[in-house]
């Protein structure tokens, strides 16, 4: 191998002084090259909370007379989410952004659509965070009750506050410790639940599967599976912080929904065939189901840990979304504040968890959760549909389409649009016009937001779509110069030679 050119470049670099005004990535404050593929997998697993979702999927399939149609709905939702993951992967292979789907839509669709995606994603993430935080508090009280410590009224709200404080402390401390701890907890809980789902069939009694949602049960089950897989893309929020973002994030985004979706299909089969009876009895009926106290404690602690992990996962992802928007100046600028030591967006964490806590004090996990879930699910499906369409437009614009990418994008966009149409038709048929109003409001949110920015902060519109970019420190001295363009984008220029 001829090394003369390399030797000459290194000699030139040794003699070249570093620029006095180095150029940094707009996302450099978060810290770069910190997270491994294991950390990203832990983050993705945390938002999906697979251990908890398997319990409820098994419950619905065991208690409702839906048979194979329900299982097909779970399989269909898993396939659709895998197609969405393939669309998201087209962006993660090329971009590292802390805004995830919001940032990706910016490179495939217009500014108004991007703001719509941002509003929908914020609403969906906060909505899920409220639910999981509320359930975490309720489950924490339930664990105490199973252990024989009976707490008084208001204990659920106090437990939710304690969980919120714990989540803020861990999220500000850093994602590495949190994601690895989450991964260990989820794997241990999943092993326990998987073993219980393989037990001999046991009849499920005294469980009411009825739903107040204004849609059919199979469609409800399908959308619940989508909700249970929501957050698989949360690893993409950490692209700027990953060591090899274009490779490790892309693998995590694709692998997560496939693995977890397979677990959900297994849980659905176990519920349909009666194999989930022991697990369901232990969690919902306690020792009254005939399960031993240690087994009931183990199941409840595992599910409670999964709820808390999910709360933490959404706090970490949501704070990065707010950070990205703040860098672009489309939300208040104080949200881009980063902890000087841990390099975490503490302001975004505090706001996101604070809003979730307020919502969780209103949200009751034991009453009318079906209606609440449908609203959140519609927002999630809308976000996933938008990123699928954006992937089609993005690859077309850069002329990198293949037959497969077109097929995946078209199928994902069509499936997402179809689910939304069926959900809207079902709600209209049920006379639940409030749901239709929500969808219309979410769809119009981007246009309203765009008008507000155009009127009061027009410069922020051009900044939408920030992603991690090369820095001066990434370049070999003397090989090229990095300068900021008039639009605020880093541009490589030939090196300036002295003399």
Short mmCIF file of C-alpha atoms in Angstrom, two decimals:
data_model
loop_
_atom_site.label_atom_id
_atom_site.label_comp_id
_atom_site.label_asym_id
_atom_site.label_seq_id
_atom_site.Cartn_x
_atom_site.Cartn_y
_atom_site.Cartn_z
CA UNK A 1 0.00 0.00 0.00
CA UNK A 2 1.31 3.45 -0.94
CA UNK A 3 1.49 5.45 2.27
CA UNK A 4 3.29 8.50 0.94
CA UNK A 5 0.09 10.57 0.58
CA UNK A 6 -1.02 9.64 4.08
CA UNK A 7 2.42 10.45 5.49
CA UNK A 8 2.39 13.81 3.74
CA UNK A 9 -1.10 14.61 5.10
CA UNK A 10 -0.03 13.74 8.65
CA UNK A 11 3.07 15.87 8.34
CA UNK A 12 0.98 18.76 7.04
CA UNK A 13 -1.48 18.29 9.91
CA UNK A 14 1.34 18.41 12.45
CA UNK A 15 2.47 21.76 11.07
CA UNK A 16 -1.03 23.25 10.77
CA UNK A 17 -2.47 25.26 13.63
CA UNK A 18 -5.96 24.55 14.81
CA UNK A 19 -8.58 27.19 13.83
CA UNK A 20 -9.17 29.87 16.44
CA UNK A 21 -12.94 29.70 15.87
CA UNK A 22 -13.83 26.01 15.49
CA UNK A 23 -17.23 25.02 14.11
CA UNK A 24 -19.37 22.71 16.25
CA UNK A 25 -22.36 20.55 15.46
CA UNK A 26 -25.64 22.17 16.57
CA UNK A 27 -26.21 19.06 18.71
CA UNK A 28 -22.70 18.81 20.17
CA UNK A 29 -23.89 19.93 23.61
CA UNK A 30 -25.35 16.47 24.19
CA UNK A 31 -21.94 14.83 23.94
CA UNK A 32 -20.90 12.58 21.08
CA UNK A 33 -19.84 8.93 20.76
CA UNK A 34 -21.02 7.87 24.21
CA UNK A 35 -23.66 5.19 23.69
CA UNK A 36 -23.10 1.60 22.56
CA UNK A 37 -25.60 -0.63 20.71
CA UNK A 38 -26.50 -2.18 24.08
CA UNK A 39 -27.41 1.26 25.46
CA UNK A 40 -29.59 1.97 22.43
CA UNK A 41 -31.36 -1.38 22.76
CA UNK A 42 -32.07 -0.69 26.43
CA UNK A 43 -33.59 2.68 25.54
CA UNK A 44 -35.76 1.18 22.81
CA UNK A 45 -36.93 -1.65 25.06
CA UNK A 46 -37.78 0.73 27.89
CA UNK A 47 -40.29 2.79 25.91
CA UNK A 48 -42.06 -0.33 24.62
CA UNK A 49 -42.31 -1.92 28.11
CA UNK A 50 -42.67 -5.42 26.58
CA UNK A 51 -43.05 -7.27 29.88
CA UNK A 52 -46.09 -5.23 30.90
CA UNK A 53 -47.65 -5.24 27.45
CA UNK A 54 -47.38 -9.03 27.18
CA UNK A 55 -49.52 -9.38 30.30
CA UNK A 56 -52.31 -7.20 28.91
CA UNK A 57 -52.19 -8.71 25.41
CA UNK A 58 -52.52 -12.15 26.98
CA UNK A 59 -55.45 -10.88 29.07
CA UNK A 60 -57.35 -9.47 26.08
CA UNK A 61 -56.80 -12.60 24.02
CA UNK A 62 -57.82 -14.94 26.85
CA UNK A 63 -60.92 -13.03 27.96
CA UNK A 64 -62.45 -11.87 24.68
CA UNK A 65 -64.06 -14.16 22.12
CA UNK A 66 -62.01 -12.94 19.17
CA UNK A 67 -60.12 -16.14 18.38
CA UNK A 68 -57.84 -16.10 15.36
CA UNK A 69 -59.00 -12.64 14.26
CA UNK A 70 -57.44 -11.07 17.34
CA UNK A 71 -54.17 -12.94 16.81
CA UNK A 72 -54.13 -11.86 13.17
CA UNK A 73 -54.63 -8.28 14.33
CA UNK A 74 -51.53 -8.56 16.56
CA UNK A 75 -49.52 -10.12 13.74
CA UNK A 76 -50.72 -7.46 11.31
CA UNK A 77 -49.79 -4.64 13.67
CA UNK A 78 -46.32 -6.15 14.14
CA UNK A 79 -45.81 -6.40 10.38
CA UNK A 80 -46.95 -2.81 9.84
CA UNK A 81 -44.64 -1.52 12.58
CA UNK A 82 -41.76 -3.46 11.01
CA UNK A 83 -42.52 -1.75 7.70
CA UNK A 84 -42.50 1.61 9.51
CA UNK A 85 -39.15 0.64 11.05
CA UNK A 86 -37.79 -0.01 7.56
CA UNK A 87 -38.94 3.48 6.54
CA UNK A 88 -37.35 5.06 9.63
CA UNK A 89 -34.19 3.12 8.85
CA UNK A 90 -33.85 4.95 5.53
CA UNK A 91 -33.28 8.12 7.55
CA UNK A 92 -31.11 6.67 10.33
CA UNK A 93 -28.73 5.25 7.71
CA UNK A 94 -28.10 8.80 6.51
CA UNK A 95 -28.84 11.18 9.40
CA UNK A 96 -28.21 11.36 13.14
CA UNK A 97 -30.76 13.64 14.79
CA UNK A 98 -32.07 14.20 18.31
CA UNK A 99 -35.58 14.87 16.98
CA UNK A 100 -36.18 11.34 15.60
CA UNK A 101 -39.37 11.17 13.49
CA UNK A 102 -39.87 14.93 13.69
CA UNK A 103 -36.42 15.61 12.20
CA UNK A 104 -36.84 12.88 9.61
CA UNK A 105 -40.15 14.24 8.32
CA UNK A 106 -38.39 17.59 7.86
CA UNK A 107 -36.20 16.01 5.19
CA UNK A 108 -39.05 14.34 3.35
CA UNK A 109 -42.03 16.68 3.58
CA UNK A 110 -42.62 20.42 3.91
CA UNK A 111 -42.26 22.65 6.94
CA UNK A 112 -45.96 22.59 7.80
CA UNK A 113 -46.01 18.78 7.70
CA UNK A 114 -42.89 18.74 9.88
CA UNK A 115 -44.54 20.91 12.51
CA UNK A 116 -47.61 18.68 12.37
CA UNK A 117 -45.38 15.65 12.95
CA UNK A 118 -43.70 17.45 15.85
CA UNK A 119 -47.01 18.36 17.48
CA UNK A 120 -48.38 14.85 17.00
CA UNK A 121 -45.22 13.22 18.35
CA UNK A 122 -45.15 15.49 21.41
CA UNK A 123 -48.83 14.80 22.10
CA UNK A 124 -48.37 11.04 21.69
CA UNK A 125 -45.23 10.82 23.81
CA UNK A 126 -46.67 12.93 26.60
CA UNK A 127 -49.91 10.92 26.37
CA UNK A 128 -48.12 7.60 26.75
CA UNK A 129 -45.89 9.03 29.47
CA UNK A 130 -48.93 10.12 31.48
CA UNK A 131 -50.38 6.63 31.22
CA UNK A 132 -47.22 4.74 32.17
CA UNK A 133 -46.42 7.11 35.05
CA UNK A 134 -49.95 6.72 36.41
CA UNK A 135 -49.72 2.94 36.10
CA UNK A 136 -46.27 2.94 37.70
CA UNK A 137 -47.66 4.72 40.75
CA UNK A 138 -50.68 2.41 40.95
CA UNK A 139 -48.48 -0.69 40.59
CA UNK A 140 -46.08 0.53 43.25
CA UNK A 141 -49.00 0.78 45.68
CA UNK A 142 -50.19 -2.66 44.54
CA UNK A 143 -46.77 -4.18 45.26
CA UNK A 144 -46.93 -2.71 48.77
CA UNK A 145 -50.44 -4.11 49.18
CA UNK A 146 -49.35 -7.60 48.11
CA UNK A 147 -46.47 -7.36 50.59
CA UNK A 148 -49.00 -6.65 53.34
CA UNK A 149 -48.40 -2.90 53.62
CA UNK A 150 -51.81 -1.30 53.09
CA UNK A 151 -51.51 2.37 52.26
CA UNK A 152 -54.25 4.93 52.64
CA UNK A 153 -56.12 7.11 50.16
CA UNK A 154 -54.00 9.33 47.98
CA UNK A 155 -51.13 6.85 48.05
CA UNK A 156 -51.22 6.39 44.27
CA UNK A 157 -50.61 10.11 43.69
CA UNK A 158 -47.78 10.12 46.21
CA UNK A 159 -46.26 7.05 44.55
CA UNK A 160 -46.50 8.75 41.13
CA UNK A 161 -44.69 11.81 42.51
CA UNK A 162 -41.93 9.59 43.93
CA UNK A 163 -41.56 7.80 40.59
CA UNK A 164 -41.41 11.14 38.76
CA UNK A 165 -38.65 12.40 41.06
CA UNK A 166 -36.72 9.16 40.60
CA UNK A 167 -37.07 9.39 36.83
CA UNK A 168 -35.84 13.00 36.74
CA UNK A 169 -32.83 12.12 38.90
CA UNK A 170 -31.84 9.16 36.71
CA UNK A 171 -32.57 10.89 33.38
CA UNK A 172 -30.43 13.91 34.33
CA UNK A 173 -27.66 11.63 35.60
CA UNK A 174 -27.25 10.09 32.14
CA UNK A 175 -28.69 7.57 29.73
CA UNK A 176 -25.95 4.90 29.91
CA UNK A 177 -26.58 3.69 33.46
CA UNK A 178 -30.34 4.01 33.00
CA UNK A 179 -30.53 2.07 29.74
CA UNK A 180 -28.35 -0.78 30.96
CA UNK A 181 -30.29 -1.10 34.21
CA UNK A 182 -33.53 -1.05 32.23
CA UNK A 183 -32.27 -3.76 29.88
CA UNK A 184 -31.35 -6.09 32.77
CA UNK A 185 -34.72 -5.56 34.48
CA UNK A 186 -36.70 -6.11 31.26
CA UNK A 187 -34.78 -9.26 30.34
CA UNK A 188 -35.29 -10.78 33.80
CA UNK A 189 -39.01 -9.91 33.78
CA UNK A 190 -39.44 -11.20 30.22
CA UNK A 191 -37.83 -14.52 31.18
CA UNK A 192 -40.25 -14.88 34.09
CA UNK A 193 -43.30 -14.01 32.00
CA UNK A 194 -42.24 -16.25 29.13
CA UNK A 195 -41.88 -19.22 31.49
CA UNK A 196 -45.32 -18.52 32.98
CA UNK A 197 -46.88 -18.28 29.50
CA UNK A 198 -45.63 -21.80 28.79
CA UNK A 199 -47.46 -23.31 31.77
CA UNK A 200 -50.30 -25.75 31.29
CA UNK A 201 -53.65 -24.14 30.30
CA UNK A 202 -55.62 -22.66 33.20
CA UNK A 203 -59.11 -21.16 32.97
CA UNK A 204 -59.28 -17.37 33.39
CA UNK A 205 -62.12 -16.19 35.58
CA UNK A 206 -63.48 -12.94 36.97
CA UNK A 207 -61.77 -10.78 34.32
CA UNK A 208 -63.92 -8.28 32.42
CA UNK A 209 -62.57 -7.74 28.86
CA UNK A 210 -65.17 -5.19 27.85
CA UNK A 211 -64.03 -1.93 26.35
CA UNK A 212 -65.71 1.45 26.15
CA UNK A 213 -63.66 2.44 23.10
CA UNK A 214 -65.84 3.56 20.16
CA UNK A 215 -64.19 1.05 17.80
CA UNK A 216 -64.48 -2.70 17.22
CA UNK A 217 -62.53 -4.97 19.55
CA UNK A 218 -60.22 -6.43 16.87
CA UNK A 219 -59.33 -2.92 15.67
CA UNK A 220 -58.90 -1.89 19.30
CA UNK A 221 -56.56 -4.84 19.87
CA UNK A 222 -54.60 -3.97 16.73
CA UNK A 223 -54.18 -0.35 17.80
CA UNK A 224 -53.25 -1.45 21.32
CA UNK A 225 -50.47 -3.53 19.78
CA UNK A 226 -49.31 -0.43 17.90
CA UNK A 227 -49.36 1.44 21.23
CA UNK A 228 -47.42 -1.43 22.84
CA UNK A 229 -44.75 -1.16 20.14
CA UNK A 230 -44.67 2.64 20.31
CA UNK A 231 -41.25 3.94 21.16
CA UNK A 232 -39.25 1.40 19.16
CA UNK A 233 -37.90 4.43 17.30
CA UNK A 234 -36.76 6.14 20.51
CA UNK A 235 -33.20 4.93 19.89
CA UNK A 236 -33.14 7.40 16.98
CA UNK A 237 -33.34 10.29 19.45
CA UNK A 238 -29.82 9.35 20.56
CA UNK A 239 -28.14 9.32 17.16
CA UNK A 240 -25.86 12.29 17.98
CA UNK A 241 -24.82 10.56 21.22
CA UNK A 242 -24.13 7.10 19.75
CA UNK A 243 -20.66 5.88 18.90
CA UNK A 244 -21.56 4.60 15.45
CA UNK A 245 -24.98 6.20 14.90
CA UNK A 246 -25.65 5.36 11.27
CA UNK A 247 -25.05 1.67 11.90
CA UNK A 248 -26.07 1.00 15.53
CA UNK A 249 -29.23 3.14 15.54
CA UNK A 250 -30.40 1.61 12.26
CA UNK A 251 -29.96 -1.91 13.59
CA UNK A 252 -31.74 -1.15 16.85
CA UNK A 253 -34.66 0.57 15.14
CA UNK A 254 -35.24 -2.46 12.91
CA UNK A 255 -34.50 -5.21 15.41
CA UNK A 256 -36.61 -3.89 18.31
CA UNK A 257 -40.12 -4.11 16.80
CA UNK A 258 -39.37 -7.52 15.26
CA UNK A 259 -38.21 -9.06 18.55
CA UNK A 260 -40.85 -7.44 20.75
CA UNK A 261 -43.60 -8.01 18.17
CA UNK A 262 -42.74 -11.72 18.18
CA UNK A 263 -43.12 -11.72 21.97
CA UNK A 264 -46.55 -10.08 21.63
CA UNK A 265 -47.66 -12.69 19.11
CA UNK A 266 -46.50 -15.39 21.54
CA UNK A 267 -48.40 -13.71 24.39
CA UNK A 268 -51.52 -13.50 22.20
CA UNK A 269 -51.25 -17.20 21.36
CA UNK A 270 -50.77 -18.08 25.04
CA UNK A 271 -53.84 -16.05 25.97
CA UNK A 272 -55.96 -17.59 23.23
CA UNK A 273 -54.99 -21.16 24.17
CA UNK A 274 -55.25 -20.74 27.93
CA UNK A 275 -51.52 -21.00 28.65
CA UNK A 276 -51.54 -17.49 30.09
CA UNK A 277 -53.98 -18.40 32.86
CA UNK A 278 -51.35 -18.68 35.60
CA UNK A 279 -49.77 -15.34 34.73
CA UNK A 280 -53.09 -13.51 34.44
CA UNK A 281 -54.37 -15.00 37.68
CA UNK A 282 -51.21 -14.11 39.57
CA UNK A 283 -51.21 -10.50 38.38
CA UNK A 284 -54.90 -9.62 38.41
CA UNK A 285 -56.25 -11.90 41.19
CA UNK A 286 -53.19 -12.40 43.35
CA UNK A 287 -53.10 -15.30 45.80
CA UNK A 288 -56.86 -15.72 45.35
CA UNK A 289 -56.08 -17.34 41.99
CA UNK A 290 -54.17 -20.11 43.74
CA UNK A 291 -50.73 -18.70 42.89
CA UNK A 292 -48.13 -18.63 45.64
CA UNK A 293 -47.23 -15.34 47.32
CA UNK A 294 -43.62 -15.33 46.03
CA UNK A 295 -44.92 -15.78 42.46
CA UNK A 296 -47.47 -12.99 42.86
CA UNK A 297 -44.77 -10.71 44.30
CA UNK A 298 -42.33 -11.54 41.49
CA UNK A 299 -44.90 -10.83 38.76
CA UNK A 300 -46.05 -7.56 40.33
CA UNK A 301 -42.51 -6.31 40.96
CA UNK A 302 -41.55 -7.19 37.38
CA UNK A 303 -44.54 -5.35 35.89
CA UNK A 304 -44.04 -2.37 38.21
CA UNK A 305 -40.36 -2.16 37.19
CA UNK A 306 -41.40 -2.26 33.54
CA UNK A 307 -43.81 0.66 34.06
CA UNK A 308 -41.12 2.72 35.78
CA UNK A 309 -38.59 1.87 33.05
CA UNK A 310 -41.08 3.00 30.41
CA UNK A 311 -41.61 6.29 32.22
CA UNK A 312 -37.85 6.81 32.22
CA UNK A 313 -37.52 5.86 28.55
CA UNK A 314 -40.15 8.35 27.42
CA UNK A 315 -38.64 11.09 29.60
CA UNK A 316 -35.25 10.59 27.96
CA UNK A 317 -36.71 10.52 24.44
CA UNK A 318 -39.14 13.39 24.97
CA UNK A 319 -36.47 15.64 26.45
CA UNK A 320 -34.31 15.19 23.35
CA UNK A 321 -37.25 16.07 21.13
CA UNK A 322 -37.75 19.28 23.10
CA UNK A 323 -34.00 19.96 22.94
CA UNK A 324 -33.98 19.61 19.16
CA UNK A 325 -36.95 21.94 18.79
CA UNK A 326 -35.33 24.45 21.12
CA UNK A 327 -32.11 24.46 19.06
CA UNK A 328 -34.30 25.36 16.07
CA UNK A 329 -36.00 28.08 18.15
CA UNK A 330 -39.53 26.79 17.49
CA UNK A 331 -40.08 26.28 21.25
CA UNK A 332 -38.71 28.41 24.12
CA UNK A 333 -34.91 28.58 24.07
CA UNK A 334 -34.44 27.59 27.73
CA UNK A 335 -35.20 23.98 26.76
CA UNK A 336 -31.78 23.64 25.11
CA UNK A 337 -30.03 23.88 28.49
CA UNK A 338 -27.74 20.92 29.11
CA UNK A 339 -26.20 19.69 32.35
CA UNK A 340 -22.53 20.80 32.30
CA UNK A 341 -21.24 17.47 33.60
CA UNK A 342 -23.67 14.81 32.43
CA UNK A 343 -24.47 16.45 29.05
CA UNK A 344 -28.19 15.73 29.44
CA UNK A 345 -31.00 18.19 28.52
CA UNK A 346 -32.12 18.72 32.09
CA UNK A 347 -34.59 21.50 31.26
CA UNK A 348 -36.39 19.26 28.75
CA UNK A 349 -36.42 16.38 31.24
CA UNK A 350 -37.90 18.56 33.98
CA UNK A 351 -40.63 20.00 31.75
CA UNK A 352 -41.55 16.68 30.13
CA UNK A 353 -41.77 14.78 33.42
CA UNK A 354 -43.55 17.69 35.10
CA UNK A 355 -46.29 17.76 32.46
CA UNK A 356 -46.55 13.96 32.62
CA UNK A 357 -46.89 14.10 36.40
CA UNK A 358 -49.68 16.66 36.25
CA UNK A 359 -51.50 14.49 33.74
CA UNK A 360 -50.95 11.33 35.78
CA UNK A 361 -52.63 12.92 38.82
CA UNK A 362 -55.75 13.26 36.67
CA UNK A 363 -55.41 9.96 34.81
CA UNK A 364 -56.92 6.94 36.55
CA UNK A 365 -55.53 3.64 35.19
CA UNK A 366 -58.59 1.74 36.43
CA UNK A 367 -61.30 3.83 34.73
CA UNK A 368 -61.99 4.81 31.11
CA UNK A 369 -58.45 4.07 29.92
CA UNK A 370 -59.74 2.62 26.64
CA UNK A 371 -61.05 5.97 25.42
CA UNK A 372 -57.84 7.69 26.46
CA UNK A 373 -55.69 5.09 24.71
CA UNK A 374 -57.57 5.44 21.42
CA UNK A 375 -56.77 9.16 21.24
CA UNK A 376 -53.07 8.49 21.84
CA UNK A 377 -53.06 5.58 19.39
CA UNK A 378 -54.55 7.74 16.63
CA UNK A 379 -51.77 10.28 17.16
CA UNK A 380 -49.10 7.56 17.00
CA UNK A 381 -50.53 6.04 13.83
CA UNK A 382 -50.63 9.51 12.25
CA UNK A 383 -46.96 10.09 13.15
CA UNK A 384 -45.88 6.73 11.75
CA UNK A 385 -47.88 7.28 8.58
CA UNK A 386 -46.26 10.67 8.05
CA UNK A 387 -42.72 9.34 8.44
CA UNK A 388 -43.51 6.53 5.97
CA UNK A 389 -44.67 9.05 3.37
CA UNK A 390 -41.64 11.22 4.17
CA UNK A 391 -39.31 8.28 3.50
CA UNK A 392 -40.84 7.84 0.05
CA UNK A 393 -40.39 11.53 -0.75
CA UNK A 394 -36.89 11.68 0.77
CA UNK A 395 -35.47 8.75 -1.19
CA UNK A 396 -37.11 10.04 -4.36
CA UNK A 397 -35.55 13.46 -3.87
CA UNK A 398 -32.03 12.06 -3.45
CA UNK A 399 -32.58 9.43 -6.21
CA UNK A 400 -31.79 6.45 -3.97
CA UNK A 401 -35.02 4.46 -4.31
CA UNK A 402 -35.05 0.73 -4.94
CA UNK A 403 -37.95 -1.59 -5.65
CA UNK A 404 -37.88 -2.72 -2.02
CA UNK A 405 -37.82 0.76 -0.48
CA UNK A 406 -40.77 1.81 -2.62
CA UNK A 407 -42.70 -1.31 -1.64
CA UNK A 408 -41.97 -0.93 2.08
CA UNK A 409 -42.86 2.76 2.04
CA UNK A 410 -46.07 2.33 0.08
CA UNK A 411 -47.23 -0.59 2.23
CA UNK A 412 -46.47 1.22 5.50
CA UNK A 413 -48.16 4.45 4.36
CA UNK A 414 -51.20 2.56 3.04
CA UNK A 415 -51.52 0.45 6.19
CA UNK A 416 -51.24 3.49 8.48
CA UNK A 417 -53.74 5.45 6.42
CA UNK A 418 -56.08 2.45 6.39
CA UNK A 419 -55.98 2.08 10.17
CA UNK A 420 -56.73 5.79 10.57
CA UNK A 421 -59.65 5.61 8.12
CA UNK A 422 -61.14 2.57 9.85
CA UNK A 423 -60.71 4.19 13.26
CA UNK A 424 -62.41 7.40 12.09
CA UNK A 425 -65.27 5.48 10.47
CA UNK A 426 -65.78 3.43 13.62
CA UNK A 427 -65.85 6.51 15.83
CA UNK A 428 -68.31 8.25 13.49
CA UNK A 429 -70.48 5.13 13.44
CA UNK A 430 -70.45 5.15 17.25
CA UNK A 431 -71.33 8.84 17.35
CA UNK A 432 -68.07 9.67 19.16
CA UNK A 433 -67.45 12.94 17.34
CA UNK A 434 -64.90 14.06 19.88
CA UNK A 435 -62.35 11.63 18.46
CA UNK A 436 -62.83 12.99 14.97
CA UNK A 437 -62.34 16.49 16.33
CA UNK A 438 -59.05 15.38 17.90
CA UNK A 439 -57.76 14.01 14.60
CA UNK A 440 -58.76 17.21 12.77
CA UNK A 441 -57.08 19.31 15.47
CA UNK A 442 -53.87 17.30 15.28
CA UNK A 443 -53.87 17.47 11.49
CA UNK A 444 -54.29 21.26 11.58
CA UNK A 445 -51.73 21.81 14.36
CA UNK A 446 -48.80 22.16 11.97
CA UNK A 447 -50.49 24.87 9.91
CA UNK A 448 -51.39 26.84 13.04
CA UNK A 449 -47.87 26.45 14.45
CA UNK A 450 -46.35 27.48 11.11
CA UNK A 451 -48.47 30.65 11.01
CA UNK A 452 -47.43 31.54 14.55
CA UNK A 453 -43.73 31.11 13.71
CA UNK A 454 -44.07 33.02 10.44
CA UNK A 455 -45.73 35.87 12.31
CA UNK A 456 -43.44 36.10 15.35
CA UNK A 457 -40.22 34.12 14.65
CA UNK A 458 -39.79 33.61 10.88
CA UNK A 459 -36.08 32.80 11.09
CA UNK A 460 -36.84 29.59 13.01
CA UNK A 461 -38.75 28.12 10.04
CA UNK A 462 -35.56 27.85 7.98
CA UNK A 463 -33.77 26.14 10.88
CA UNK A 464 -36.22 23.22 11.06
CA UNK A 465 -34.58 19.85 10.43
CA UNK A 466 -31.38 20.12 12.51
CA UNK A 467 -29.20 17.02 12.56
CA UNK A 468 -25.70 16.15 13.71
CA UNK A 469 -22.99 17.37 11.35
CA UNK A 470 -19.22 17.33 11.00
CA UNK A 471 -17.18 19.50 13.37
CA UNK A 472 -13.77 21.09 13.06
CA UNK A 473 -12.39 18.46 15.45
CA UNK A 474 -13.48 15.72 13.03
CA UNK A 475 -11.19 17.03 10.28
CA UNK A 476 -7.48 16.40 9.85
CA UNK A 477 -5.81 19.83 10.21
CA UNK A 478 -4.90 21.25 6.84
CA UNK A 479 -7.14 18.87 4.88
CA UNK A 480 -10.07 21.29 4.62
CA UNK A 481 -11.68 24.21 6.38
CA UNK A 482 -15.13 24.21 7.93
CA UNK A 483 -17.15 27.40 7.81
CA UNK A 484 -20.72 28.39 8.57
CA UNK A 485 -22.84 29.40 5.60
CA UNK A 486 -25.29 32.31 5.58
CA UNK A 487 -28.04 29.78 6.34
CA UNK A 488 -26.18 28.62 9.44
CA UNK A 489 -25.07 25.29 7.95
CA UNK A 490 -21.48 23.96 8.20
CA UNK A 491 -19.76 23.93 4.77
CA UNK A 492 -16.46 22.32 3.82
CA UNK A 493 -14.11 24.57 1.85
CA UNK A 494 -10.59 24.08 0.46
CA UNK A 495 -7.90 24.83 3.06
CA UNK A 496 -6.60 28.38 3.22
CA UNK A 497 -2.89 28.36 2.53
CA UNK A 498 -0.83 30.97 4.21
CA UNK A 499 1.79 33.12 2.54
#
